[in-house]
mmCIF file of C-alpha atoms in Angstrom:
data_model
loop_
_atom_site.group_PDB
_atom_site.id
_atom_site.type_symbol
_atom_site.label_atom_id
_atom_site.label_comp_id
_atom_site.label_asym_id
_atom_site.label_seq_id
_atom_site.Cartn_x
_atom_site.Cartn_y
_atom_site.Cartn_z
ATOM 1 C CA MET A 215 -20.570 -15.854 -23.184
ATOM 2 C CA THR A 216 -22.251 -12.791 -20.805
ATOM 3 C CA ARG A 217 -19.923 -9.997 -18.873
ATOM 4 C CA LEU A 218 -20.451 -12.484 -15.980
ATOM 5 C CA HIS A 219 -18.885 -15.390 -17.840
ATOM 6 C CA THR A 220 -16.257 -13.688 -18.886
ATOM 7 C CA LEU A 221 -15.298 -12.767 -14.712
ATOM 8 C CA LEU A 222 -15.705 -15.817 -13.347
ATOM 9 C CA ALA A 223 -14.290 -17.134 -16.202
ATOM 10 C CA ALA A 224 -10.998 -15.063 -15.728
ATOM 11 C CA GLY A 225 -11.122 -15.565 -11.476
ATOM 12 C CA VAL A 226 -10.434 -18.888 -12.904
ATOM 13 C CA ALA A 227 -7.787 -18.043 -14.668
ATOM 14 C CA GLY A 228 -6.475 -15.933 -12.089
ATOM 15 C CA LEU A 229 -7.094 -18.675 -8.831
ATOM 16 C CA ALA A 230 -5.249 -21.138 -11.227
ATOM 17 C CA THR A 231 -2.353 -18.752 -11.143
ATOM 18 C CA THR A 232 -2.532 -18.102 -7.252
ATOM 19 C CA LEU A 233 -3.852 -20.803 -5.603
ATOM 20 C CA VAL A 234 -1.099 -23.881 -5.903
ATOM 21 C CA ALA A 235 -2.221 -27.301 -5.873
ATOM 22 C CA ALA A 236 -2.702 -28.865 -2.390
ATOM 23 C CA PRO A 237 0.375 -29.849 -0.249
ATOM 24 C CA ALA A 238 0.267 -33.598 0.284
ATOM 25 C CA LEU A 239 0.720 -33.070 4.367
ATOM 26 C CA ALA A 240 -2.799 -31.438 3.757
ATOM 27 C CA GLN A 241 -4.172 -34.876 2.822
ATOM 28 C CA GLY A 242 -5.991 -36.521 6.163
ATOM 29 C CA LYS A 243 -6.118 -33.196 8.338
ATOM 30 C CA THR A 244 -8.789 -30.876 9.693
ATOM 31 C CA LEU A 245 -8.470 -27.560 9.350
ATOM 32 C CA THR A 246 -11.510 -26.217 12.592
ATOM 33 C CA ILE A 247 -12.908 -22.987 12.185
ATOM 34 C CA SER A 248 -14.670 -20.358 14.539
ATOM 35 C CA TRP A 249 -16.956 -18.595 12.567
ATOM 36 C CA TRP A 250 -21.037 -16.694 13.738
ATOM 37 C CA GLY A 251 -22.606 -19.801 10.863
ATOM 38 C CA PHE A 252 -24.529 -16.744 8.993
ATOM 39 C CA ASN A 253 -25.299 -17.693 5.341
ATOM 40 C CA GLY A 254 -24.465 -21.334 6.388
ATOM 41 C CA ASP A 255 -25.823 -22.604 2.711
ATOM 42 C CA LYS A 256 -23.916 -20.355 0.633
ATOM 43 C CA LEU A 257 -20.158 -20.304 2.565
ATOM 44 C CA ASP A 258 -21.485 -24.414 2.346
ATOM 45 C CA GLU A 259 -21.096 -24.493 -1.446
ATOM 46 C CA TYR A 260 -18.946 -20.535 -1.928
ATOM 47 C CA ILE A 261 -16.085 -21.618 0.573
ATOM 48 C CA VAL A 262 -16.582 -24.777 2.544
ATOM 49 C CA LYS A 263 -16.772 -27.169 -0.184
ATOM 50 C CA PRO A 264 -14.605 -25.882 -3.459
ATOM 51 C CA PHE A 265 -11.961 -25.517 -0.087
ATOM 52 C CA LYS A 266 -12.155 -29.371 1.028
ATOM 53 C CA GLU A 267 -12.024 -30.997 -3.121
ATOM 54 C CA LYS A 268 -8.610 -28.496 -3.207
ATOM 55 C CA CYS A 269 -7.024 -29.110 0.282
ATOM 56 C CA GLY A 270 -8.086 -33.372 0.294
ATOM 57 C CA CYS A 271 -8.472 -32.300 4.133
ATOM 58 C CA GLU A 272 -11.773 -31.712 6.478
ATOM 59 C CA ILE A 273 -13.028 -28.354 8.190
ATOM 60 C CA VAL A 274 -14.938 -28.716 11.256
ATOM 61 C CA PHE A 275 -16.791 -25.777 12.301
ATOM 62 C CA GLU A 276 -16.725 -23.874 16.217
ATOM 63 C CA THR A 277 -19.953 -20.985 16.236
ATOM 64 C CA GLY A 278 -20.725 -18.254 17.803
ATOM 65 C CA ASN A 279 -21.224 -14.614 19.141
ATOM 66 C CA ASN A 280 -17.931 -13.106 18.577
ATOM 67 C CA ALA A 281 -17.612 -12.461 22.390
ATOM 68 C CA ASP A 282 -18.644 -16.072 22.978
ATOM 69 C CA ARG A 283 -15.527 -17.575 20.829
ATOM 70 C CA LEU A 284 -13.216 -15.129 21.560
ATOM 71 C CA ASN A 285 -13.629 -15.750 25.543
ATOM 72 C CA LYS A 286 -13.265 -19.606 24.192
ATOM 73 C CA ILE A 287 -9.941 -19.250 22.403
ATOM 74 C CA LYS A 288 -8.546 -17.381 25.354
ATOM 75 C CA ILE A 289 -9.951 -20.206 28.168
ATOM 76 C CA ARG A 290 -7.893 -22.137 25.972
ATOM 77 C CA ASN A 291 -4.933 -20.420 25.582
ATOM 78 C CA GLY A 292 -5.304 -20.293 21.696
ATOM 79 C CA GLU A 293 -5.653 -23.841 21.066
ATOM 80 C CA GLY A 294 -8.259 -25.730 19.745
ATOM 81 C CA VAL A 295 -9.454 -24.011 16.022
ATOM 82 C CA ASP A 296 -7.214 -22.891 13.387
ATOM 83 C CA VAL A 297 -8.623 -19.966 11.699
ATOM 84 C CA ALA A 298 -11.117 -17.617 13.249
ATOM 85 C CA TYR A 299 -13.590 -14.780 11.718
ATOM 86 C CA PHE A 300 -14.131 -11.826 14.180
ATOM 87 C CA THR A 301 -14.830 -8.420 13.928
ATOM 88 C CA ASP A 302 -12.194 -5.480 14.084
ATOM 89 C CA ALA A 303 -13.131 -4.829 17.114
ATOM 90 C CA TYR A 304 -12.644 -8.491 18.932
ATOM 91 C CA SER A 305 -9.874 -9.181 16.632
ATOM 92 C CA GLN A 306 -7.610 -6.518 18.637
ATOM 93 C CA ILE A 307 -9.283 -7.917 21.312
ATOM 94 C CA GLY A 308 -7.770 -11.556 20.439
ATOM 95 C CA ILE A 309 -4.602 -9.180 19.556
ATOM 96 C CA LYS A 310 -3.949 -7.667 22.551
ATOM 97 C CA GLU A 311 -4.407 -11.332 25.041
ATOM 98 C CA GLY A 312 -1.788 -12.719 22.520
ATOM 99 C CA LEU A 313 -4.618 -15.120 20.958
ATOM 100 C CA PHE A 314 -3.238 -14.818 18.142
ATOM 101 C CA GLN A 315 -0.148 -15.051 15.398
ATOM 102 C CA PRO A 316 1.314 -13.522 13.072
ATOM 103 C CA ILE A 317 0.501 -13.679 9.178
ATOM 104 C CA ASP A 318 2.801 -14.929 7.047
ATOM 105 C CA LYS A 319 2.639 -12.946 4.465
ATOM 106 C CA SER A 320 4.145 -15.795 1.358
ATOM 107 C CA LYS A 321 2.367 -18.037 2.470
ATOM 108 C CA VAL A 322 -1.046 -15.775 1.374
ATOM 109 C CA PRO A 323 0.057 -14.583 -1.976
ATOM 110 C CA ASN A 324 -3.601 -13.378 -2.803
ATOM 111 C CA LEU A 325 -2.816 -10.708 0.340
ATOM 112 C CA GLU A 326 -1.035 -8.194 -3.095
ATOM 113 C CA GLY A 327 -4.857 -7.500 -5.002
ATOM 114 C CA LEU A 328 -6.764 -5.996 -1.863
ATOM 115 C CA TYR A 329 -7.683 -2.868 -1.286
ATOM 116 C CA ASP A 330 -4.871 -1.625 1.804
ATOM 117 C CA LEU A 331 -7.452 -1.420 4.206
ATOM 118 C CA ALA A 332 -8.230 -5.174 4.380
ATOM 119 C CA LYS A 333 -3.959 -6.127 3.437
ATOM 120 C CA ALA A 334 -2.776 -5.869 6.642
ATOM 121 C CA PRO A 335 -5.657 -3.693 9.136
ATOM 122 C CA GLN A 336 -3.819 -4.188 12.701
ATOM 123 C CA GLY A 337 -0.141 -4.730 11.717
ATOM 124 C CA GLU A 338 0.771 -7.890 11.901
ATOM 125 C CA PHE A 339 -2.197 -9.888 12.431
ATOM 126 C CA GLY A 340 -5.190 -10.871 10.341
ATOM 127 C CA PRO A 341 -6.143 -9.272 6.561
ATOM 128 C CA ALA A 342 -9.782 -8.215 6.483
ATOM 129 C CA TYR A 343 -11.621 -10.593 4.146
ATOM 130 C CA THR A 344 -15.036 -8.545 3.714
ATOM 131 C CA ILE A 345 -15.632 -4.528 4.356
ATOM 132 C CA GLY A 346 -18.935 -2.238 5.912
ATOM 133 C CA ARG A 347 -19.795 0.822 6.429
ATOM 134 C CA VAL A 348 -21.582 2.927 9.773
ATOM 135 C CA GLY A 349 -24.120 5.875 8.133
ATOM 136 C CA VAL A 350 -27.056 7.175 7.862
ATOM 137 C CA ILE A 351 -30.144 5.170 7.168
ATOM 138 C CA TYR A 352 -32.988 7.571 7.180
ATOM 139 C CA ASP A 353 -36.571 7.497 5.120
ATOM 140 C CA THR A 354 -36.564 10.600 1.906
ATOM 141 C CA ALA A 355 -40.303 9.884 2.381
ATOM 142 C CA LYS A 356 -40.559 11.767 6.079
ATOM 143 C CA VAL A 357 -37.494 14.065 6.061
ATOM 144 C CA LYS A 358 -37.221 17.862 4.312
ATOM 145 C CA ALA A 359 -33.439 17.695 2.776
ATOM 146 C CA PRO A 360 -31.535 15.020 2.267
ATOM 147 C CA VAL A 361 -28.892 13.745 5.073
ATOM 148 C CA THR A 362 -25.970 14.682 3.794
ATOM 149 C CA SER A 363 -23.888 14.483 7.632
ATOM 150 C CA TRP A 364 -23.359 13.461 10.378
ATOM 151 C CA ASN A 365 -23.739 16.879 11.993
ATOM 152 C CA ASP A 366 -27.945 16.583 10.544
ATOM 153 C CA LEU A 367 -28.658 14.176 13.041
ATOM 154 C CA TRP A 368 -28.733 17.066 15.439
ATOM 155 C CA LYS A 369 -31.020 19.313 13.317
ATOM 156 C CA GLU A 370 -34.207 19.805 15.046
ATOM 157 C CA ASP A 371 -35.627 17.723 12.498
ATOM 158 C CA PHE A 372 -35.333 15.130 13.903
ATOM 159 C CA LYS A 373 -36.931 15.812 17.299
ATOM 160 C CA ALA A 374 -38.464 12.517 18.123
ATOM 161 C CA SER A 375 -37.511 10.651 15.282
ATOM 162 C CA LEU A 376 -34.376 9.183 15.137
ATOM 163 C CA SER A 377 -32.872 5.834 16.946
ATOM 164 C CA LEU A 378 -28.824 4.740 18.134
ATOM 165 C CA PRO A 379 -27.666 1.692 18.128
ATOM 166 C CA GLY A 380 -27.107 0.063 21.377
ATOM 167 C CA ILE A 381 -23.900 1.254 23.046
ATOM 168 C CA THR A 382 -22.914 -2.274 23.770
ATOM 169 C CA THR A 383 -23.592 -3.225 19.253
ATOM 170 C CA THR A 384 -20.415 -2.437 17.154
ATOM 171 C CA ALA A 385 -21.938 0.691 15.927
ATOM 172 C CA GLY A 386 -22.354 1.956 19.067
ATOM 173 C CA PRO A 387 -19.200 2.797 20.243
ATOM 174 C CA MET A 388 -19.109 4.655 17.041
ATOM 175 C CA ALA A 389 -21.934 7.368 17.247
ATOM 176 C CA VAL A 390 -20.085 8.658 20.798
ATOM 177 C CA MET A 391 -16.808 9.454 18.447
ATOM 178 C CA ILE A 392 -19.480 10.784 15.727
ATOM 179 C CA ALA A 393 -20.924 12.486 18.930
ATOM 180 C CA GLY A 394 -16.819 13.857 19.247
ATOM 181 C CA THR A 395 -16.246 14.872 15.864
ATOM 182 C CA HIS A 396 -19.779 17.040 16.392
ATOM 183 C CA ALA A 397 -18.655 18.640 19.278
ATOM 184 C CA GLY A 398 -15.224 19.179 18.261
ATOM 185 C CA VAL A 399 -13.494 17.113 20.806
ATOM 186 C CA ASP A 400 -11.425 13.743 21.292
ATOM 187 C CA PRO A 401 -14.278 11.414 22.553
ATOM 188 C CA PHE A 402 -10.712 9.301 23.352
ATOM 189 C CA THR A 403 -9.300 12.337 25.501
ATOM 190 C CA ASP A 404 -12.518 14.517 26.420
ATOM 191 C CA THR A 405 -14.770 12.050 27.437
ATOM 192 C CA ASP A 406 -17.931 14.790 28.756
ATOM 193 C CA GLY A 407 -16.530 17.217 25.817
ATOM 194 C CA ALA A 408 -18.054 14.325 23.493
ATOM 195 C CA PHE A 409 -21.153 13.009 26.394
ATOM 196 C CA LYS A 410 -22.026 16.941 26.062
ATOM 197 C CA ALA A 411 -23.844 16.358 22.386
ATOM 198 C CA ILE A 412 -24.406 13.374 23.211
ATOM 199 C CA GLU A 413 -26.630 15.035 26.012
ATOM 200 C CA ALA A 414 -28.056 16.871 23.172
ATOM 201 C CA LEU A 415 -29.298 14.651 20.833
ATOM 202 C CA LYS A 416 -30.826 12.751 23.028
ATOM 203 C CA PRO A 417 -34.427 14.711 22.291
ATOM 204 C CA ASN A 418 -33.863 13.372 19.051
ATOM 205 C CA VAL A 419 -33.707 9.565 20.307
ATOM 206 C CA VAL A 420 -36.614 7.483 20.447
ATOM 207 C CA LYS A 421 -35.072 4.420 21.260
ATOM 208 C CA ASN A 422 -32.058 2.843 21.238
ATOM 209 C CA TYR A 423 -31.754 -0.504 18.792
ATOM 210 C CA ASN A 424 -30.038 -4.109 19.737
ATOM 211 C CA THR A 425 -30.717 -6.614 16.943
ATOM 212 C CA GLY A 426 -31.015 -4.645 12.753
ATOM 213 C CA SER A 427 -34.571 -6.375 13.250
ATOM 214 C CA GLU A 428 -35.268 -4.378 16.208
ATOM 215 C CA LEU A 429 -34.398 -1.390 13.543
ATOM 216 C CA VAL A 430 -36.174 -2.774 10.545
ATOM 217 C CA ASN A 431 -39.720 -3.014 13.056
ATOM 218 C CA LEU A 432 -38.670 0.415 14.142
ATOM 219 C CA PHE A 433 -38.713 1.934 10.130
ATOM 220 C CA SER A 434 -41.443 0.051 9.114
ATOM 221 C CA THR A 435 -44.004 0.883 11.759
ATOM 222 C CA GLY A 436 -42.743 4.939 11.115
ATOM 223 C CA GLU A 437 -41.205 5.021 14.977
ATOM 224 C CA ILE A 438 -38.360 6.588 13.654
ATOM 225 C CA SER A 439 -37.247 8.398 9.626
ATOM 226 C CA ALA A 440 -33.694 7.831 10.837
ATOM 227 C CA SER A 441 -30.790 5.959 12.448
ATOM 228 C CA VAL A 442 -26.932 5.337 12.279
ATOM 229 C CA ALA A 443 -26.914 1.665 11.268
ATOM 230 C CA GLN A 444 -23.937 -0.761 9.606
ATOM 231 C CA ASP A 445 -25.290 -1.127 6.043
ATOM 232 C CA PHE A 446 -25.851 -4.465 6.083
ATOM 233 C CA THR A 447 -29.342 -3.885 7.619
ATOM 234 C CA LEU A 448 -30.714 -1.362 4.262
ATOM 235 C CA ALA A 449 -31.740 -4.151 2.274
ATOM 236 C CA GLN A 450 -34.039 -5.604 5.081
ATOM 237 C CA ILE A 451 -35.183 -1.697 5.561
ATOM 238 C CA GLN A 452 -35.536 -1.101 1.801
ATOM 239 C CA ALA A 453 -37.788 -3.813 1.737
ATOM 240 C CA ALA A 454 -39.456 -2.998 4.279
ATOM 241 C CA VAL A 455 -39.788 0.650 3.563
ATOM 242 C CA PRO A 456 -39.049 1.035 0.270
ATOM 243 C CA THR A 457 -38.548 5.142 0.570
ATOM 244 C CA ALA A 458 -35.060 4.475 3.273
ATOM 245 C CA ALA A 459 -31.939 5.350 1.033
ATOM 246 C CA TRP A 460 -28.221 5.489 2.644
ATOM 247 C CA ALA A 461 -27.752 8.998 3.528
ATOM 248 C CA ASN A 462 -23.903 10.292 1.070
ATOM 249 C CA LEU A 463 -21.589 11.356 3.820
ATOM 250 C CA SER A 464 -19.716 14.473 3.214
ATOM 251 C CA ASP A 465 -17.807 13.556 6.530
ATOM 252 C CA GLY A 466 -17.604 10.255 5.477
ATOM 253 C CA ALA A 467 -18.998 6.914 7.359
ATOM 254 C CA ILE A 468 -16.628 5.026 9.572
ATOM 255 C CA ALA A 469 -15.295 1.671 8.470
ATOM 256 C CA THR A 470 -15.943 -1.769 9.731
ATOM 257 C CA LEU A 471 -14.541 -4.599 8.697
ATOM 258 C CA ASN A 472 -14.377 -8.483 9.613
ATOM 259 C CA THR A 473 -10.837 -10.427 10.040
ATOM 260 C CA ILE A 474 -9.660 -13.742 9.792
ATOM 261 C CA ASN A 475 -6.814 -14.806 11.850
ATOM 262 C CA ILE A 476 -4.689 -17.836 12.719
ATOM 263 C CA PRO A 477 -5.268 -19.011 16.986
ATOM 264 C CA LYS A 478 -1.061 -18.862 18.258
ATOM 265 C CA GLY A 479 -2.343 -22.416 19.326
ATOM 266 C CA ALA A 480 -3.732 -24.044 16.002
ATOM 267 C CA ALA A 481 -2.496 -27.331 15.205
ATOM 268 C CA ASN A 482 -2.973 -26.714 11.444
ATOM 269 C CA VAL A 483 -0.439 -23.405 10.415
ATOM 270 C CA GLU A 484 0.220 -24.215 6.725
ATOM 271 C CA LEU A 485 -3.113 -25.522 5.767
ATOM 272 C CA ALA A 486 -4.970 -22.162 7.664
ATOM 273 C CA HIS A 487 -2.833 -19.835 5.843
ATOM 274 C CA GLU A 488 -3.629 -21.415 2.201
ATOM 275 C CA PHE A 489 -7.779 -21.284 3.789
ATOM 276 C CA ILE A 490 -6.801 -17.444 3.619
ATOM 277 C CA ASN A 491 -5.288 -17.097 1.002
ATOM 278 C CA PHE A 492 -8.859 -19.319 -0.935
ATOM 279 C CA VAL A 493 -10.501 -17.035 0.552
ATOM 280 C CA LEU A 494 -8.858 -13.695 -0.774
ATOM 281 C CA SER A 495 -9.041 -15.373 -3.765
ATOM 282 C CA GLN A 496 -10.788 -13.424 -6.856
ATOM 283 C CA GLU A 497 -12.641 -15.975 -7.830
ATOM 284 C CA VAL A 498 -14.445 -17.068 -3.888
ATOM 285 C CA GLN A 499 -14.361 -13.080 -3.717
ATOM 286 C CA GLN A 500 -16.561 -12.685 -7.318
ATOM 287 C CA LYS A 501 -19.230 -15.136 -6.190
ATOM 288 C CA THR A 502 -19.775 -13.844 -2.514
ATOM 289 C CA ALA A 503 -20.467 -10.883 -3.408
ATOM 290 C CA GLU A 504 -22.240 -12.307 -5.955
ATOM 291 C CA ASN A 505 -24.710 -13.854 -4.108
ATOM 292 C CA GLY A 506 -25.394 -11.691 -1.406
ATOM 293 C CA VAL A 507 -23.038 -13.165 1.124
ATOM 294 C CA ASP A 508 -19.913 -10.881 1.528
ATOM 295 C CA ALA A 509 -18.584 -7.258 -0.220
ATOM 296 C CA PRO A 510 -15.761 -7.819 -1.301
ATOM 297 C CA VAL A 511 -11.717 -6.747 -1.025
ATOM 298 C CA VAL A 512 -10.754 -8.002 -3.790
ATOM 299 C CA LYS A 513 -10.050 -4.687 -5.496
ATOM 300 C CA ALA A 514 -10.237 -7.458 -9.239
ATOM 301 C CA VAL A 515 -14.196 -7.655 -8.224
ATOM 302 C CA THR A 516 -15.970 -6.118 -10.652
ATOM 303 C CA LEU A 517 -20.315 -6.191 -10.039
ATOM 304 C CA THR A 518 -22.897 -4.932 -11.459
ATOM 305 C CA PRO A 519 -24.975 -1.354 -9.820
ATOM 306 C CA GLU A 520 -27.548 -4.304 -8.786
ATOM 307 C CA GLN A 521 -25.378 -5.856 -7.236
ATOM 308 C CA ALA A 522 -22.729 -3.599 -6.072
ATOM 309 C CA LYS A 523 -26.134 -1.134 -3.666
ATOM 310 C CA LEU A 524 -25.781 -3.694 -1.225
ATOM 311 C CA TRP A 525 -22.248 -2.824 -0.809
ATOM 312 C CA THR A 526 -19.341 -0.801 0.383
ATOM 313 C CA TYR A 527 -17.798 -0.816 -3.097
ATOM 314 C CA GLY A 528 -15.393 0.070 -5.243
ATOM 315 C CA ALA A 529 -11.631 2.229 -4.702
ATOM 316 C CA ASP A 530 -13.643 5.639 -4.476
ATOM 317 C CA MET A 531 -16.188 4.443 -1.746
ATOM 318 C CA ILE A 532 -13.490 2.588 0.332
ATOM 319 C CA ALA A 533 -10.655 5.230 0.356
ATOM 320 C CA SER A 534 -13.535 7.660 1.693
ATOM 321 C CA LEU A 535 -14.434 5.686 4.973
ATOM 322 C CA LYS A 536 -12.460 6.741 8.209
ATOM 323 C CA GLN A 537 -11.073 3.768 9.903
ATOM 324 C CA VAL A 538 -11.580 3.560 14.202
ATOM 325 C CA ASP A 539 -8.329 2.910 16.038
ATOM 326 C CA TYR A 540 -9.815 -0.419 18.054
ATOM 327 C CA GLU A 541 -6.803 -0.290 21.079
ATOM 328 C CA LYS A 542 -8.327 3.309 22.266
ATOM 329 C CA LEU A 543 -11.689 1.910 21.438
ATOM 330 C CA ASN A 544 -11.487 -1.649 23.400
ATOM 331 C CA ALA A 545 -9.704 0.623 26.159
ATOM 332 C CA ALA A 546 -12.459 3.316 26.586
ATOM 333 C CA LYS A 547 -15.326 1.427 25.745
ATOM 334 C CA THR A 548 -16.278 0.644 29.623
ATOM 335 C CA ASP A 549 -16.147 4.442 30.555
ATOM 336 C CA TRP A 550 -18.330 5.118 27.547
ATOM 337 C CA VAL A 551 -21.055 2.089 28.418
ATOM 338 C CA ASP A 552 -21.043 4.067 32.240
ATOM 339 C CA ARG A 553 -21.696 7.040 31.055
ATOM 340 C CA TRP A 554 -24.542 6.692 28.129
ATOM 341 C CA ASN A 555 -26.145 4.629 30.158
ATOM 342 C CA GLU A 556 -26.454 7.646 32.911
ATOM 343 C CA VAL A 557 -28.110 9.387 29.587
ATOM 344 C CA PHE A 558 -30.299 7.371 28.014
ATOM 345 C CA GLY A 559 -31.600 5.740 32.389
ATOM 346 C CA MET A 560 -29.850 2.376 31.191
#
């Protein structure tokens, strides 16, 4: 038996003890899930079909981007779906607007196996089911010295060779946070100080990108040699530019989390908790990580170096991440968007 088979066997055994048989009330019920719909075939294989077999229920989906799906839940006053997947920035908006209900931890025993960062990232509401990073990707063939700090972005070496994420993207506001740290100020209380640092960085910036494919193109055409980016873009960039690398930042990358919540008007609350517990099982987390779906948040998941290189993975890496106060960020974002557009002339 291979090491991988041993791990999977252990995962199955663990699943048997942590996931009880589906209750009879699940029979004939329909679980409605709001999510993005990416990786549809893999999600169907590793999550949807196995859970349907377990619960004896039907599953239907509401798909779309974060903003559109959250707005639909808001219009329906928290009704219409049972489980909602969002990035942490958007789940925080939903929490503030009273659209989600607290998670009953007694019904999600697999929470105990998660990294602390994922268990309750936004208080009593939904856990994170995967974790990512915002950091720096750079072309080692063009950059003389390794990038080891956020402060390196302000170096003359990067003049007219850097890209930043657009301010309305997930990683965009983090560029303002980074600038504040560079300037030695709190960007939430000293916006002027943070944007002075953004203005100082402007000569290095070729373009602000808004999609992963746009960023890949900027690297592949040689227009840029470095960018602030989310780690899920790394594999695509390396496929186009094999010399691209993720920077090991001494001052820490920034954590990004995807969360699962239960809207306040969910029709099937018990089934929703059962689904969340299933997604957080070691078996599911192992399979989705191994097959390129999501980075794991279950501590017991073990990956080979080849598998792990795709992900934010392991206790040391996760402990090094900086966390974002999304309540503050969301409150500041409108002003930051306006200030950003003034700097970059949008």
